[in-house]
Amino acid sequence: MNSETQQIAINPTRDDYRIAWLTALAITIHIVESALPSPLPGIKPGLANVITIVVLLMYGWPTAAWVGILRVIVGSLVIGTFLTPTFVLSLSGAVASITVLGIGSKLPGKGLGPVGYCLLASMAHMATQFSVAYLLFIPHDGLFKLLPVLMTASVIFGIVSGLIVNAIMDRLR
Amino acid sequence: MTRADYIVVIFALLLVPFLFTRYWQAPAQGETAEILIGSDKKIEVSLNKDQELNVEGPLGASVIRVHDGKVRFIDSPCRGKQCIHSGWLQHSGDFAACLPNRISVAVLGSKRRYDAINF
């Protein structure tokens, strides 16, 4: 028999391994966090983002982007929200914060530190999620009553996770 | 903390109070009241003109009063009088209904929207 099967060899690079390990870490945090109760839908600490920022500071933006996006996709597969509205919100938030981080890392001079990155990412995440929720799922003006509360939460958690990243970076150095 | 960090933090701390003042204001004043009778008959009245309407429902006449940009049920031939207890309606989106008499009053603003979309 003439078989035309070809062997497809994938040679993972060191970067691939690194992305995989870091993503696994972020997914773990993502899952643990999804089990935490939340006082208000839409508010959660976003600790998985800590990993994204640490990766950004240590390995640069492309690796951070991989980790950030993969974390959302694989995390949603594990939790069981893949392709649900939750997933749409989660992915749009992740894409927005990755984009903002990309722009932020291009800043001249000393640029941003952990707190600045975390805060920007957290606010971009919340603003985008809110817009997507408003445009796609709940196009009612009453939703805007929630915006100040949600943004306050995102600012607080953004600063807190920035401080956590600071502490992690101190240990790693 | 770099200088850019401080700028981001200050921006965030200014944004939050701005959002609170922007979105936690009193709701928009209504412009018209839409009275729905049964499931198909609709009357739209302006809130600017004071008047009293007798609206005929299956049980009898409900009295609806428009006064000073506000609207309310004054009387209705129902048992619970929930509609009357709803009181004055004036903000866009306010709503009162007399279910036994199948009459509802909704205050409308400049824009009409969905309540929510459900999946």
mmCIF file of N, CA and C in Angstrom, chain B residues 2-5 7-8 15 22 34-35 38 46 49-51 57 60 62 73 78 80 84 87 91-92 98 111-112 119:
data_model
loop_
_atom_site.group_PDB
_atom_site.id
_atom_site.type_symbol
_atom_site.label_atom_id
_atom_site.label_comp_id
_atom_site.label_asym_id
_atom_site.label_seq_id
_atom_site.Cartn_x
_atom_site.Cartn_y
_atom_site.Cartn_z
ATOM 1 N N THR B 2 7.806 55.317 38.096
ATOM 2 C CA THR B 2 8.376 56.312 37.183
ATOM 3 C C THR B 2 7.404 57.476 37.037
ATOM 4 N N ARG B 3 7.848 58.487 36.307
ATOM 5 C CA ARG B 3 6.964 59.649 36.146
ATOM 6 C C ARG B 3 5.697 59.264 35.372
ATOM 7 N N ALA B 4 5.880 58.406 34.365
ATOM 8 C CA ALA B 4 4.713 57.957 33.582
ATOM 9 C C ALA B 4 3.710 57.228 34.475
ATOM 10 N N ASP B 5 4.231 56.458 35.450
ATOM 11 C CA ASP B 5 3.352 55.774 36.411
ATOM 12 C C ASP B 5 2.471 56.777 37.141
ATOM 13 N N ILE B 7 1.650 59.722 36.246
ATOM 14 C CA ILE B 7 0.658 60.335 35.344
ATOM 15 C C ILE B 7 -0.552 59.412 35.190
ATOM 16 N N VAL B 8 -0.280 58.122 35.005
ATOM 17 C CA VAL B 8 -1.383 57.169 34.836
ATOM 18 C C VAL B 8 -2.236 57.112 36.103
ATOM 19 N N LEU B 15 -10.341 60.266 36.832
ATOM 20 C CA LEU B 15 -11.402 59.697 36.004
ATOM 21 C C LEU B 15 -12.571 59.198 36.857
ATOM 22 N N ARG B 22 -20.724 62.252 36.370
ATOM 23 C CA ARG B 22 -21.333 62.182 35.046
ATOM 24 C C ARG B 22 -22.527 61.232 35.018
ATOM 25 N N GLU B 34 -46.843 57.372 27.492
ATOM 26 C CA GLU B 34 -47.499 56.460 26.576
ATOM 27 C C GLU B 34 -48.466 55.596 27.366
ATOM 28 N N ILE B 35 -49.734 55.695 27.038
ATOM 29 C CA ILE B 35 -50.757 54.908 27.731
ATOM 30 C C ILE B 35 -51.150 53.751 26.831
ATOM 31 N N GLY B 38 -55.138 47.513 26.827
ATOM 32 C CA GLY B 38 -55.165 46.171 26.278
ATOM 33 C C GLY B 38 -53.795 45.864 25.733
ATOM 34 N N SER B 46 -48.634 64.460 25.824
ATOM 35 C CA SER B 46 -47.498 65.278 26.250
ATOM 36 C C SER B 46 -47.606 65.556 27.745
ATOM 37 N N LYS B 49 -48.776 69.481 28.986
ATOM 38 C CA LYS B 49 -50.128 70.007 29.079
ATOM 39 C C LYS B 49 -50.882 69.309 30.205
ATOM 40 N N ASP B 50 -51.312 70.100 31.209
ATOM 41 C CA ASP B 50 -52.064 69.504 32.313
ATOM 42 C C ASP B 50 -53.418 69.021 31.813
ATOM 43 N N GLN B 51 -53.769 67.798 32.161
ATOM 44 C CA GLN B 51 -55.078 67.289 31.746
ATOM 45 C C GLN B 51 -55.435 66.049 32.547
ATOM 46 N N GLY B 57 -61.024 50.741 30.234
ATOM 47 C CA GLY B 57 -60.456 49.395 30.171
ATOM 48 C C GLY B 57 -61.566 48.383 30.296
ATOM 49 N N GLY B 60 -63.667 49.146 33.434
ATOM 50 C CA GLY B 60 -64.288 50.459 33.540
ATOM 51 C C GLY B 60 -63.268 51.533 33.256
ATOM 52 N N SER B 62 -60.324 54.103 34.018
ATOM 53 C CA SER B 62 -59.224 54.512 34.881
ATOM 54 C C SER B 62 -58.975 55.993 34.638
ATOM 55 N N PHE B 73 -51.842 57.612 38.030
ATOM 56 C CA PHE B 73 -53.207 57.105 38.121
ATOM 57 C C PHE B 73 -53.902 57.817 39.279
ATOM 58 N N CYS B 78 -59.979 48.802 40.009
ATOM 59 C CA CYS B 78 -59.374 47.522 40.351
ATOM 60 C C CYS B 78 -59.396 47.342 41.859
ATOM 61 N N GLY B 80 -56.613 46.053 43.917
ATOM 62 C CA GLY B 80 -55.382 46.319 44.651
ATOM 63 C C GLY B 80 -54.961 47.782 44.676
ATOM 64 N N ILE B 84 -52.395 53.194 41.521
ATOM 65 C CA ILE B 84 -52.500 54.487 42.200
ATOM 66 C C ILE B 84 -51.345 54.651 43.185
ATOM 67 N N GLY B 87 -47.857 56.187 42.340
ATOM 68 C CA GLY B 87 -47.607 57.621 42.515
ATOM 69 C C GLY B 87 -47.240 58.327 41.231
ATOM 70 N N HIS B 91 -39.732 60.561 35.386
ATOM 71 C CA HIS B 91 -38.471 60.341 34.685
ATOM 72 C C HIS B 91 -38.662 59.375 33.530
ATOM 73 N N SER B 92 -37.865 59.578 32.505
ATOM 74 C CA SER B 92 -37.903 58.696 31.355
ATOM 75 C C SER B 92 -37.649 57.259 31.809
ATOM 76 N N CYS B 98 -52.026 49.143 35.641
ATOM 77 C CA CYS B 98 -53.178 48.559 36.299
ATOM 78 C C CYS B 98 -53.472 47.272 35.548
ATOM 79 N N LYS B 111 -35.252 59.224 23.698
ATOM 80 C CA LYS B 111 -34.817 58.018 23.014
ATOM 81 C C LYS B 111 -35.551 56.802 23.542
ATOM 82 N N ARG B 112 -35.870 55.883 22.667
ATOM 83 C CA ARG B 112 -36.459 54.623 23.115
ATOM 84 C C ARG B 112 -35.433 53.516 22.939
ATOM 85 N N PHE B 119 -30.191 35.912 26.052
ATOM 86 C CA PHE B 119 -29.774 34.775 25.242
ATOM 87 C C PHE B 119 -30.280 33.465 25.837
#
